[in-house]
């Protein structure tokens, strides 16, 4: 068996950043920016009013001062003339500031009669003008790699980009294995259960920016597994769930080897998740996950997500651990790293009593994995321990 860190390093070596593609701006949310992108213009491209009011000269902005209104400047429709002494231009938020003006007195501080206005309340020192380029200047760069959030999409639009260079989404094939499995919505036989692992992994991978594809359940036969691997062609990562252990019906490794898989490792000193297998098959990375639901999902968090991030150009670092105080004492850990389903509330962490790797209800209630190093000694309540947020 190898350690979690060794498995992580070997898995990272099975993948590489994918190529770039251009997508419409409206489809770029949630994608990873593949190269630096620069602004094509200043924002705003002109000095603009930040309030509704009247544009005047700052030197004339005094209480009781009077001005003659000579025009109007609205968003998209600037006043084309120049402002002279004792003159004002009616201006609205976002409108270009007229030539000669450097102050906007807000409309609440003004009384108007015909084309004359009088400042009736102290105008204050704030100019109420947004300088040209106050947000960003032409040439300002948004650095890659970067997971594009809604605010980034708005920024790219303001930078005048209608298409965005992003990293291609990794295509991932998900294969559930086992005679005991039926798909959700089907009627299971007396000895069958519902396939759940691949659906959880599909959601996890889609959220991470991949393109997961669920393949039909592969039965416990060489022919069915070989067909499933054939259907996975075109994927850069093939994930099997179940069938990777050492039982008489665990055929994944045997079939994959027969198809030419180059194995990187088999078995990791961790729980849950010990029977983890990985390698390369037909030009794609392949990972065989354990069949227990919690084992599959924990391995997904620890190993598959970093592989997806690596292919997206975001690096393959292990998830960052956080710390909290134990709510209750823990007994000595065994020789494998242990990832206990736990609940973190404020600065306290509580491990669930039942850590059976088949219990999806416990995983659903958990918001963290409490990490126990191999051979970690007993831990008292109140001690600081590491956890992985879920």
mmCIF file of C-alpha atoms in Angstrom:
data_model
loop_
_atom_site.group_PDB
_atom_site.id
_atom_site.type_symbol
_atom_site.label_atom_id
_atom_site.label_comp_id
_atom_site.label_asym_id
_atom_site.label_seq_id
_atom_site.Cartn_x
_atom_site.Cartn_y
_atom_site.Cartn_z
ATOM 1 C CA UNK A 1 0.000 0.000 0.000
ATOM 2 C CA UNK A 2 1.055 3.572 -0.603
ATOM 3 C CA UNK A 3 0.237 6.700 1.390
ATOM 4 C CA UNK A 4 -2.431 9.242 0.512
ATOM 5 C CA UNK A 5 0.283 11.747 -0.425
ATOM 6 C CA UNK A 6 1.986 9.208 -2.693
ATOM 7 C CA UNK A 7 -1.315 8.324 -4.355
ATOM 8 C CA UNK A 8 -2.070 11.981 -4.880
ATOM 9 C CA UNK A 9 1.294 12.571 -6.553
ATOM 10 C CA UNK A 10 0.919 9.550 -8.844
ATOM 11 C CA UNK A 11 -2.617 10.549 -9.835
ATOM 12 C CA UNK A 12 -1.487 14.092 -10.625
ATOM 13 C CA UNK A 13 1.140 12.595 -12.912
ATOM 14 C CA UNK A 14 -1.536 10.811 -14.937
ATOM 15 C CA UNK A 15 -3.092 14.046 -16.200
ATOM 16 C CA UNK A 16 -2.012 17.353 -17.722
ATOM 17 C CA UNK A 17 -3.677 20.714 -18.435
ATOM 18 C CA UNK A 18 -6.024 20.534 -21.396
ATOM 19 C CA UNK A 19 -5.986 22.801 -24.417
ATOM 20 C CA UNK A 20 -7.712 26.164 -24.721
ATOM 21 C CA UNK A 21 -10.949 26.954 -26.517
ATOM 22 C CA UNK A 22 -12.871 30.161 -27.183
ATOM 23 C CA UNK A 23 -16.445 30.374 -25.885
ATOM 24 C CA UNK A 24 -19.059 33.134 -26.038
ATOM 25 C CA UNK A 25 -19.010 35.423 -23.006
ATOM 26 C CA UNK A 26 -22.527 34.267 -22.066
ATOM 27 C CA UNK A 27 -21.208 30.688 -21.725
ATOM 28 C CA UNK A 28 -18.017 31.488 -19.807
ATOM 29 C CA UNK A 29 -19.416 31.473 -16.265
ATOM 30 C CA UNK A 30 -17.926 28.626 -14.244
ATOM 31 C CA UNK A 31 -15.175 28.033 -16.783
ATOM 32 C CA UNK A 32 -11.456 28.505 -16.142
ATOM 33 C CA UNK A 33 -9.741 31.405 -17.865
ATOM 34 C CA UNK A 34 -6.937 29.842 -19.917
ATOM 35 C CA UNK A 35 -4.758 32.875 -20.620
ATOM 36 C CA UNK A 36 -4.433 36.453 -19.434
ATOM 37 C CA UNK A 37 -6.947 38.790 -21.035
ATOM 38 C CA UNK A 38 -6.647 42.571 -21.260
ATOM 39 C CA UNK A 39 -9.108 45.440 -21.314
ATOM 40 C CA UNK A 40 -9.702 47.023 -24.698
ATOM 41 C CA UNK A 41 -10.748 50.404 -23.276
ATOM 42 C CA UNK A 42 -10.858 52.575 -20.163
ATOM 43 C CA UNK A 43 -13.799 52.164 -17.794
ATOM 44 C CA UNK A 44 -15.501 54.552 -17.666
ATOM 45 C CA UNK A 45 -14.186 55.942 -20.966
ATOM 46 C CA UNK A 46 -15.057 59.490 -19.849
ATOM 47 C CA UNK A 47 -15.525 61.412 -16.612
ATOM 48 C CA UNK A 48 -19.066 60.576 -15.527
ATOM 49 C CA UNK A 49 -21.481 61.898 -12.967
ATOM 50 C CA UNK A 50 -22.166 59.631 -10.000
ATOM 51 C CA UNK A 51 -25.353 61.512 -9.058
ATOM 52 C CA UNK A 52 -28.332 63.287 -10.561
ATOM 53 C CA UNK A 53 -27.789 67.035 -10.336
ATOM 54 C CA UNK A 54 -26.058 69.915 -12.108
ATOM 55 C CA UNK A 55 -22.549 70.081 -13.532
ATOM 56 C CA UNK A 56 -20.742 73.303 -12.603
ATOM 57 C CA UNK A 57 -17.244 74.585 -11.935
ATOM 58 C CA UNK A 58 -15.917 73.539 -8.521
ATOM 59 C CA UNK A 59 -14.627 77.069 -7.845
ATOM 60 C CA UNK A 60 -18.225 78.339 -8.041
ATOM 61 C CA UNK A 61 -19.767 75.633 -5.813
ATOM 62 C CA UNK A 62 -20.864 77.851 -2.924
ATOM 63 C CA UNK A 63 -24.016 78.194 -0.868
ATOM 64 C CA UNK A 64 -26.544 80.600 -2.498
ATOM 65 C CA UNK A 65 -24.590 80.705 -5.781
ATOM 66 C CA UNK A 66 -26.837 81.018 -8.859
ATOM 67 C CA UNK A 67 -26.355 79.469 -12.290
ATOM 68 C CA UNK A 68 -28.041 79.514 -15.670
ATOM 69 C CA UNK A 69 -28.797 76.045 -17.051
ATOM 70 C CA UNK A 70 -27.605 75.854 -20.666
ATOM 71 C CA UNK A 71 -28.307 72.218 -21.519
ATOM 72 C CA UNK A 72 -28.554 68.616 -20.423
ATOM 73 C CA UNK A 73 -26.246 65.580 -20.296
ATOM 74 C CA UNK A 74 -27.803 62.132 -19.998
ATOM 75 C CA UNK A 75 -26.367 58.621 -20.176
ATOM 76 C CA UNK A 76 -25.643 57.975 -23.824
ATOM 77 C CA UNK A 77 -26.323 61.609 -24.778
ATOM 78 C CA UNK A 78 -23.569 64.028 -23.754
ATOM 79 C CA UNK A 79 -23.827 67.824 -23.728
ATOM 80 C CA UNK A 80 -21.688 68.834 -26.685
ATOM 81 C CA UNK A 81 -20.792 72.376 -25.671
ATOM 82 C CA UNK A 82 -18.393 73.831 -23.107
ATOM 83 C CA UNK A 83 -19.359 75.227 -19.716
ATOM 84 C CA UNK A 84 -18.650 78.861 -18.965
ATOM 85 C CA UNK A 85 -18.620 80.901 -15.742
ATOM 86 C CA UNK A 86 -21.971 81.021 -13.982
ATOM 87 C CA UNK A 87 -23.355 78.239 -16.134
ATOM 88 C CA UNK A 88 -24.656 74.771 -15.281
ATOM 89 C CA UNK A 89 -25.685 71.674 -17.197
ATOM 90 C CA UNK A 90 -28.453 69.393 -15.974
ATOM 91 C CA UNK A 91 -26.789 65.999 -15.581
ATOM 92 C CA UNK A 92 -27.882 62.483 -14.707
ATOM 93 C CA UNK A 93 -26.085 59.518 -13.173
ATOM 94 C CA UNK A 94 -23.650 57.918 -15.607
ATOM 95 C CA UNK A 95 -23.724 60.828 -18.034
ATOM 96 C CA UNK A 96 -20.496 62.381 -19.400
ATOM 97 C CA UNK A 97 -19.361 65.486 -17.528
ATOM 98 C CA UNK A 98 -19.363 68.496 -19.879
ATOM 99 C CA UNK A 99 -16.153 70.229 -20.877
ATOM 100 C CA UNK A 100 -15.302 72.911 -18.345
ATOM 101 C CA UNK A 101 -17.194 71.285 -15.453
ATOM 102 C CA UNK A 102 -15.450 69.569 -12.542
ATOM 103 C CA UNK A 103 -18.208 69.385 -9.914
ATOM 104 C CA UNK A 104 -21.741 68.025 -9.730
ATOM 105 C CA UNK A 105 -24.031 69.571 -7.161
ATOM 106 C CA UNK A 106 -26.760 67.064 -6.310
ATOM 107 C CA UNK A 107 -30.313 68.016 -7.178
ATOM 108 C CA UNK A 108 -31.422 67.817 -3.529
ATOM 109 C CA UNK A 109 -29.155 70.797 -2.751
ATOM 110 C CA UNK A 110 -30.604 72.977 -5.482
ATOM 111 C CA UNK A 111 -33.777 74.959 -6.105
ATOM 112 C CA UNK A 112 -34.766 75.561 -9.710
ATOM 113 C CA UNK A 113 -36.890 78.235 -11.342
ATOM 114 C CA UNK A 114 -37.019 78.236 -15.112
ATOM 115 C CA UNK A 115 -33.480 78.016 -16.422
ATOM 116 C CA UNK A 116 -32.004 79.358 -13.165
ATOM 117 C CA UNK A 117 -30.806 77.270 -10.210
ATOM 118 C CA UNK A 118 -29.639 78.275 -6.757
ATOM 119 C CA UNK A 119 -27.540 76.187 -4.374
ATOM 120 C CA UNK A 120 -29.691 76.086 -1.249
ATOM 121 C CA UNK A 121 -27.724 73.595 0.876
ATOM 122 C CA UNK A 122 -24.006 73.257 1.407
ATOM 123 C CA UNK A 123 -22.639 71.424 -1.669
ATOM 124 C CA UNK A 124 -19.926 69.622 0.309
ATOM 125 C CA UNK A 125 -16.442 68.772 -0.855
ATOM 126 C CA UNK A 126 -17.192 65.609 -2.843
ATOM 127 C CA UNK A 127 -17.159 66.268 -6.585
ATOM 128 C CA UNK A 128 -19.678 63.486 -7.391
ATOM 129 C CA UNK A 129 -17.660 62.722 -10.523
ATOM 130 C CA UNK A 130 -16.145 59.372 -11.462
ATOM 131 C CA UNK A 131 -12.872 60.075 -13.296
ATOM 132 C CA UNK A 132 -12.231 58.430 -16.642
ATOM 133 C CA UNK A 133 -10.577 55.049 -16.070
ATOM 134 C CA UNK A 134 -11.340 54.993 -12.339
ATOM 135 C CA UNK A 135 -12.459 51.345 -12.603
ATOM 136 C CA UNK A 136 -9.743 50.164 -14.988
ATOM 137 C CA UNK A 137 -7.499 51.398 -17.780
ATOM 138 C CA UNK A 138 -7.016 50.026 -21.272
ATOM 139 C CA UNK A 139 -4.509 47.181 -21.037
ATOM 140 C CA UNK A 140 -5.453 46.164 -17.482
ATOM 141 C CA UNK A 141 -5.109 42.376 -17.281
ATOM 142 C CA UNK A 142 -7.295 39.686 -15.751
ATOM 143 C CA UNK A 143 -4.789 36.960 -14.908
ATOM 144 C CA UNK A 144 -5.199 33.256 -15.701
ATOM 145 C CA UNK A 145 -5.881 30.675 -14.469
ATOM 146 C CA UNK A 146 -9.054 31.890 -12.830
ATOM 147 C CA UNK A 147 -12.421 30.286 -12.198
ATOM 148 C CA UNK A 148 -14.796 32.804 -13.728
ATOM 149 C CA UNK A 149 -17.462 34.012 -11.295
ATOM 150 C CA UNK A 150 -20.453 36.212 -12.176
ATOM 151 C CA UNK A 151 -18.497 39.351 -11.212
ATOM 152 C CA UNK A 152 -15.692 38.283 -13.566
ATOM 153 C CA UNK A 153 -18.176 37.881 -16.428
ATOM 154 C CA UNK A 154 -19.437 41.420 -15.843
ATOM 155 C CA UNK A 155 -15.831 42.674 -15.798
ATOM 156 C CA UNK A 156 -14.998 40.884 -19.054
ATOM 157 C CA UNK A 157 -18.056 42.421 -20.663
ATOM 158 C CA UNK A 158 -16.982 45.896 -19.510
ATOM 159 C CA UNK A 159 -13.530 45.143 -20.926
ATOM 160 C CA UNK A 160 -15.309 44.674 -24.294
ATOM 161 C CA UNK A 161 -14.755 40.946 -24.778
ATOM 162 C CA UNK A 162 -17.526 38.929 -26.394
ATOM 163 C CA UNK A 163 -15.504 35.686 -26.486
ATOM 164 C CA UNK A 164 -13.319 34.266 -23.741
ATOM 165 C CA UNK A 165 -10.328 31.863 -23.848
ATOM 166 C CA UNK A 166 -11.063 29.033 -21.414
ATOM 167 C CA UNK A 167 -9.599 25.608 -20.704
ATOM 168 C CA UNK A 168 -11.514 22.766 -22.280
ATOM 169 C CA UNK A 169 -13.671 20.860 -19.826
ATOM 170 C CA UNK A 170 -12.321 17.401 -18.980
ATOM 171 C CA UNK A 171 -14.586 14.687 -20.365
ATOM 172 C CA UNK A 172 -15.019 12.028 -17.694
ATOM 173 C CA UNK A 173 -16.665 8.625 -18.152
ATOM 174 C CA UNK A 174 -18.309 7.146 -15.043
ATOM 175 C CA UNK A 175 -18.872 3.388 -14.931
ATOM 176 C CA UNK A 176 -20.772 1.741 -12.081
ATOM 177 C CA UNK A 177 -20.055 -1.980 -11.851
ATOM 178 C CA UNK A 178 -21.869 -4.904 -10.283
ATOM 179 C CA UNK A 179 -24.701 -7.366 -10.864
ATOM 180 C CA UNK A 180 -26.395 -5.988 -7.760
ATOM 181 C CA UNK A 181 -27.021 -2.525 -9.230
ATOM 182 C CA UNK A 182 -30.064 -1.038 -10.912
ATOM 183 C CA UNK A 183 -30.550 2.557 -11.948
ATOM 184 C CA UNK A 184 -32.635 4.987 -9.860
ATOM 185 C CA UNK A 185 -36.301 4.669 -10.757
ATOM 186 C CA UNK A 186 -36.020 1.011 -11.747
ATOM 187 C CA UNK A 187 -37.510 -1.829 -9.729
ATOM 188 C CA UNK A 188 -34.686 -3.681 -7.938
ATOM 189 C CA UNK A 189 -34.747 -7.413 -7.455
ATOM 190 C CA UNK A 190 -34.657 -8.963 -4.015
ATOM 191 C CA UNK A 191 -30.846 -9.012 -4.028
ATOM 192 C CA UNK A 192 -30.251 -5.686 -5.749
ATOM 193 C CA UNK A 193 -29.618 -2.094 -4.687
ATOM 194 C CA UNK A 194 -29.841 1.283 -6.404
ATOM 195 C CA UNK A 195 -26.731 2.654 -8.122
ATOM 196 C CA UNK A 196 -25.934 5.856 -6.248
ATOM 197 C CA UNK A 197 -22.170 6.398 -6.346
ATOM 198 C CA UNK A 198 -21.866 7.536 -9.935
ATOM 199 C CA UNK A 199 -24.674 10.057 -9.478
ATOM 200 C CA UNK A 200 -22.921 11.648 -6.520
ATOM 201 C CA UNK A 201 -19.649 11.700 -8.432
ATOM 202 C CA UNK A 202 -21.359 13.145 -11.499
ATOM 203 C CA UNK A 203 -22.643 16.066 -9.442
ATOM 204 C CA UNK A 204 -19.236 16.546 -7.798
ATOM 205 C CA UNK A 205 -17.392 16.585 -11.109
ATOM 206 C CA UNK A 206 -19.875 18.845 -12.883
ATOM 207 C CA UNK A 207 -19.606 21.328 -10.023
ATOM 208 C CA UNK A 208 -15.803 21.235 -10.416
ATOM 209 C CA UNK A 209 -15.990 22.134 -14.116
ATOM 210 C CA UNK A 210 -15.763 18.722 -15.767
ATOM 211 C CA UNK A 211 -18.112 17.101 -18.288
ATOM 212 C CA UNK A 212 -19.059 13.808 -16.628
ATOM 213 C CA UNK A 213 -20.923 11.156 -18.600
ATOM 214 C CA UNK A 214 -22.787 8.293 -16.946
ATOM 215 C CA UNK A 215 -22.379 5.006 -18.809
ATOM 216 C CA UNK A 216 -24.671 1.980 -18.396
ATOM 217 C CA UNK A 217 -23.999 -0.232 -15.405
ATOM 218 C CA UNK A 218 -21.295 -2.804 -16.194
ATOM 219 C CA UNK A 219 -22.186 -6.288 -15.021
ATOM 220 C CA UNK A 220 -19.763 -8.688 -13.353
ATOM 221 C CA UNK A 221 -18.491 -10.222 -16.559
ATOM 222 C CA UNK A 222 -15.495 -9.675 -18.780
ATOM 223 C CA UNK A 223 -17.691 -8.929 -21.781
ATOM 224 C CA UNK A 224 -19.823 -6.320 -20.009
ATOM 225 C CA UNK A 225 -16.803 -4.535 -18.551
ATOM 226 C CA UNK A 226 -15.003 -4.570 -21.907
ATOM 227 C CA UNK A 227 -18.083 -3.026 -23.519
ATOM 228 C CA UNK A 228 -18.187 -0.315 -20.846
ATOM 229 C CA UNK A 229 -14.543 0.568 -21.436
ATOM 230 C CA UNK A 230 -15.234 0.737 -25.171
ATOM 231 C CA UNK A 231 -18.125 3.146 -24.548
ATOM 232 C CA UNK A 232 -15.750 5.345 -22.517
ATOM 233 C CA UNK A 233 -13.660 6.192 -25.570
ATOM 234 C CA UNK A 234 -13.174 9.943 -25.974
ATOM 235 C CA UNK A 235 -12.916 10.585 -22.239
ATOM 236 C CA UNK A 236 -9.677 11.929 -20.767
ATOM 237 C CA UNK A 237 -10.509 10.276 -17.456
ATOM 238 C CA UNK A 238 -12.322 6.982 -16.943
ATOM 239 C CA UNK A 239 -13.663 6.248 -13.453
ATOM 240 C CA UNK A 240 -15.006 2.872 -12.445
ATOM 241 C CA UNK A 241 -16.858 2.409 -9.172
ATOM 242 C CA UNK A 242 -16.749 -1.002 -7.529
ATOM 243 C CA UNK A 243 -15.119 -4.185 -8.726
ATOM 244 C CA UNK A 244 -11.605 -3.017 -7.850
ATOM 245 C CA UNK A 245 -11.140 -5.092 -4.701
ATOM 246 C CA UNK A 246 -9.872 -8.677 -4.407
ATOM 247 C CA UNK A 247 -13.078 -10.716 -4.483
ATOM 248 C CA UNK A 248 -13.898 -13.346 -7.108
ATOM 249 C CA UNK A 249 -16.310 -10.923 -8.790
ATOM 250 C CA UNK A 250 -14.004 -7.886 -8.690
ATOM 251 C CA UNK A 251 -12.937 -7.971 -12.311
ATOM 252 C CA UNK A 252 -12.151 -4.349 -13.153
ATOM 253 C CA UNK A 253 -8.380 -4.606 -12.749
ATOM 254 C CA UNK A 254 -8.242 -7.905 -14.627
ATOM 255 C CA UNK A 255 -10.268 -6.626 -17.582
ATOM 256 C CA UNK A 256 -8.424 -3.296 -17.691
ATOM 257 C CA UNK A 257 -5.070 -5.099 -17.664
ATOM 258 C CA UNK A 258 -6.246 -7.267 -20.539
ATOM 259 C CA UNK A 259 -7.058 -4.103 -22.486
ATOM 260 C CA UNK A 260 -3.541 -2.755 -21.925
ATOM 261 C CA UNK A 261 -3.845 -0.654 -18.763
ATOM 262 C CA UNK A 262 -0.527 0.584 -17.368
ATOM 263 C CA UNK A 263 -1.105 0.404 -13.627
ATOM 264 C CA UNK A 264 0.320 3.207 -11.476
ATOM 265 C CA UNK A 265 -0.704 1.782 -8.099
ATOM 266 C CA UNK A 266 -3.233 -0.350 -6.250
ATOM 267 C CA UNK A 267 -4.348 0.168 -2.622
ATOM 268 C CA UNK A 268 -3.891 3.237 -0.454
ATOM 269 C CA UNK A 269 -3.258 3.253 3.289
ATOM 270 C CA UNK A 270 -6.455 5.099 4.141
ATOM 271 C CA UNK A 271 -9.969 4.486 5.342
ATOM 272 C CA UNK A 272 -12.398 4.617 3.825
ATOM 273 C CA UNK A 273 -10.979 4.066 0.342
ATOM 274 C CA UNK A 274 -8.244 1.422 0.617
ATOM 275 C CA UNK A 275 -8.971 -0.522 -2.630
ATOM 276 C CA UNK A 276 -8.125 2.373 -4.969
ATOM 277 C CA UNK A 277 -6.532 1.577 -8.319
ATOM 278 C CA UNK A 278 -5.154 3.898 -10.995
ATOM 279 C CA UNK A 279 -3.245 3.895 -14.249
ATOM 280 C CA UNK A 280 -3.549 4.750 -17.924
ATOM 281 C CA UNK A 281 -5.746 2.999 -20.447
ATOM 282 C CA UNK A 282 -5.988 3.759 -24.166
ATOM 283 C CA UNK A 283 -4.562 7.253 -23.750
ATOM 284 C CA UNK A 284 -6.810 8.194 -20.834
ATOM 285 C CA UNK A 285 -6.218 8.308 -17.111
ATOM 286 C CA UNK A 286 -8.141 5.586 -15.307
ATOM 287 C CA UNK A 287 -9.138 5.407 -11.649
ATOM 288 C CA UNK A 288 -10.899 2.452 -10.065
ATOM 289 C CA UNK A 289 -12.789 3.623 -6.987
ATOM 290 C CA UNK A 290 -14.101 1.393 -4.190
ATOM 291 C CA UNK A 291 -17.739 0.386 -4.363
ATOM 292 C CA UNK A 292 -18.797 1.509 -0.889
ATOM 293 C CA UNK A 293 -20.627 4.825 -1.331
ATOM 294 C CA UNK A 294 -18.709 6.804 1.273
ATOM 295 C CA UNK A 295 -15.399 5.367 0.085
ATOM 296 C CA UNK A 296 -16.123 6.430 -3.479
ATOM 297 C CA UNK A 297 -17.142 9.947 -2.493
ATOM 298 C CA UNK A 298 -14.218 10.474 -0.108
ATOM 299 C CA UNK A 299 -11.795 9.339 -2.810
ATOM 300 C CA UNK A 300 -13.576 11.713 -5.157
ATOM 301 C CA UNK A 301 -12.929 14.646 -2.832
ATOM 302 C CA UNK A 302 -9.322 13.678 -2.128
ATOM 303 C CA UNK A 303 -8.132 12.440 -5.503
ATOM 304 C CA UNK A 304 -10.526 13.021 -8.393
ATOM 305 C CA UNK A 305 -11.171 16.714 -7.742
ATOM 306 C CA UNK A 306 -7.422 17.536 -7.720
ATOM 307 C CA UNK A 307 -7.085 15.663 -11.032
ATOM 308 C CA UNK A 308 -9.895 17.769 -12.509
ATOM 309 C CA UNK A 309 -8.285 20.966 -11.239
ATOM 310 C CA UNK A 310 -4.959 19.901 -12.739
ATOM 311 C CA UNK A 311 -6.575 19.342 -16.144
ATOM 312 C CA UNK A 312 -8.210 22.767 -15.894
ATOM 313 C CA UNK A 313 -4.813 24.359 -15.244
ATOM 314 C CA UNK A 314 -5.614 25.155 -11.612
ATOM 315 C CA UNK A 315 -2.978 22.917 -10.039
ATOM 316 C CA UNK A 316 -3.378 19.572 -8.312
ATOM 317 C CA UNK A 317 -2.819 20.604 -4.706
ATOM 318 C CA UNK A 318 -4.547 18.547 -2.053
ATOM 319 C CA UNK A 319 -7.524 20.293 -0.492
ATOM 320 C CA UNK A 320 -6.473 22.769 2.193
ATOM 321 C CA UNK A 321 -7.020 21.466 5.713
ATOM 322 C CA UNK A 322 -8.561 23.601 8.445
ATOM 323 C CA UNK A 323 -8.536 23.223 12.212
ATOM 324 C CA UNK A 324 -11.185 23.020 14.908
ATOM 325 C CA UNK A 325 -11.465 21.779 18.495
ATOM 326 C CA UNK A 326 -12.745 18.309 19.209
ATOM 327 C CA UNK A 327 -16.123 18.132 20.877
ATOM 328 C CA UNK A 328 -15.515 14.614 22.151
ATOM 329 C CA UNK A 329 -12.454 12.436 22.758
ATOM 330 C CA UNK A 330 -11.206 10.057 20.056
ATOM 331 C CA UNK A 331 -9.472 6.717 20.554
ATOM 332 C CA UNK A 332 -6.086 5.939 19.047
ATOM 333 C CA UNK A 333 -6.104 5.649 15.263
ATOM 334 C CA UNK A 334 -4.884 2.570 13.394
ATOM 335 C CA UNK A 335 -2.145 2.239 10.742
ATOM 336 C CA UNK A 336 -4.116 3.982 7.971
ATOM 337 C CA UNK A 337 -5.090 7.618 7.583
ATOM 338 C CA UNK A 338 -8.714 7.944 8.611
ATOM 339 C CA UNK A 339 -11.216 10.403 7.167
ATOM 340 C CA UNK A 340 -14.105 10.523 9.600
ATOM 341 C CA UNK A 341 -17.409 12.037 8.611
ATOM 342 C CA UNK A 342 -17.907 14.982 10.933
ATOM 343 C CA UNK A 343 -19.877 18.114 11.597
ATOM 344 C CA UNK A 344 -18.176 21.473 12.167
ATOM 345 C CA UNK A 345 -20.144 24.181 13.947
ATOM 346 C CA UNK A 346 -18.368 27.425 14.750
ATOM 347 C CA UNK A 347 -14.911 26.283 15.963
ATOM 348 C CA UNK A 348 -15.933 22.798 17.176
ATOM 349 C CA UNK A 349 -15.856 19.515 15.271
ATOM 350 C CA UNK A 350 -17.827 16.383 16.129
ATOM 351 C CA UNK A 351 -17.190 13.028 14.455
ATOM 352 C CA UNK A 352 -20.287 10.915 13.848
ATOM 353 C CA UNK A 353 -20.462 7.796 15.975
ATOM 354 C CA UNK A 354 -21.091 5.399 13.085
ATOM 355 C CA UNK A 355 -18.332 5.593 10.477
ATOM 356 C CA UNK A 356 -19.438 2.635 8.340
ATOM 357 C CA UNK A 357 -18.438 3.384 4.743
ATOM 358 C CA UNK A 358 -21.835 2.370 3.369
ATOM 359 C CA UNK A 359 -23.817 5.091 5.168
ATOM 360 C CA UNK A 360 -24.794 7.866 2.787
ATOM 361 C CA UNK A 361 -27.080 9.368 5.422
ATOM 362 C CA UNK A 362 -24.059 10.128 7.592
ATOM 363 C CA UNK A 363 -22.131 11.596 4.657
ATOM 364 C CA UNK A 364 -25.135 13.733 3.745
ATOM 365 C CA UNK A 365 -25.241 15.164 7.279
ATOM 366 C CA UNK A 366 -21.480 15.789 7.356
ATOM 367 C CA UNK A 367 -19.905 19.069 6.337
ATOM 368 C CA UNK A 368 -16.330 17.955 7.003
ATOM 369 C CA UNK A 369 -13.932 15.037 7.031
ATOM 370 C CA UNK A 370 -11.953 14.887 10.264
ATOM 371 C CA UNK A 371 -8.446 13.770 9.281
ATOM 372 C CA UNK A 372 -6.588 11.314 11.542
ATOM 373 C CA UNK A 373 -2.960 10.596 10.615
ATOM 374 C CA UNK A 374 -1.810 6.986 10.629
ATOM 375 C CA UNK A 375 -1.099 5.755 14.189
ATOM 376 C CA UNK A 376 -2.375 9.035 15.641
ATOM 377 C CA UNK A 377 -2.596 8.754 19.407
ATOM 378 C CA UNK A 378 -5.721 9.254 21.528
ATOM 379 C CA UNK A 379 -7.197 12.757 21.307
ATOM 380 C CA UNK A 380 -8.895 14.516 24.190
ATOM 381 C CA UNK A 381 -11.913 16.779 23.901
ATOM 382 C CA UNK A 382 -10.791 20.338 23.246
ATOM 383 C CA UNK A 383 -7.667 19.388 21.261
ATOM 384 C CA UNK A 384 -7.130 20.984 17.876
ATOM 385 C CA UNK A 385 -7.492 18.593 14.934
ATOM 386 C CA UNK A 386 -7.388 18.921 11.160
ATOM 387 C CA UNK A 387 -10.444 18.643 8.959
ATOM 388 C CA UNK A 388 -11.322 18.921 5.296
ATOM 389 C CA UNK A 389 -14.398 21.045 4.556
ATOM 390 C CA UNK A 390 -17.025 19.396 2.365
#
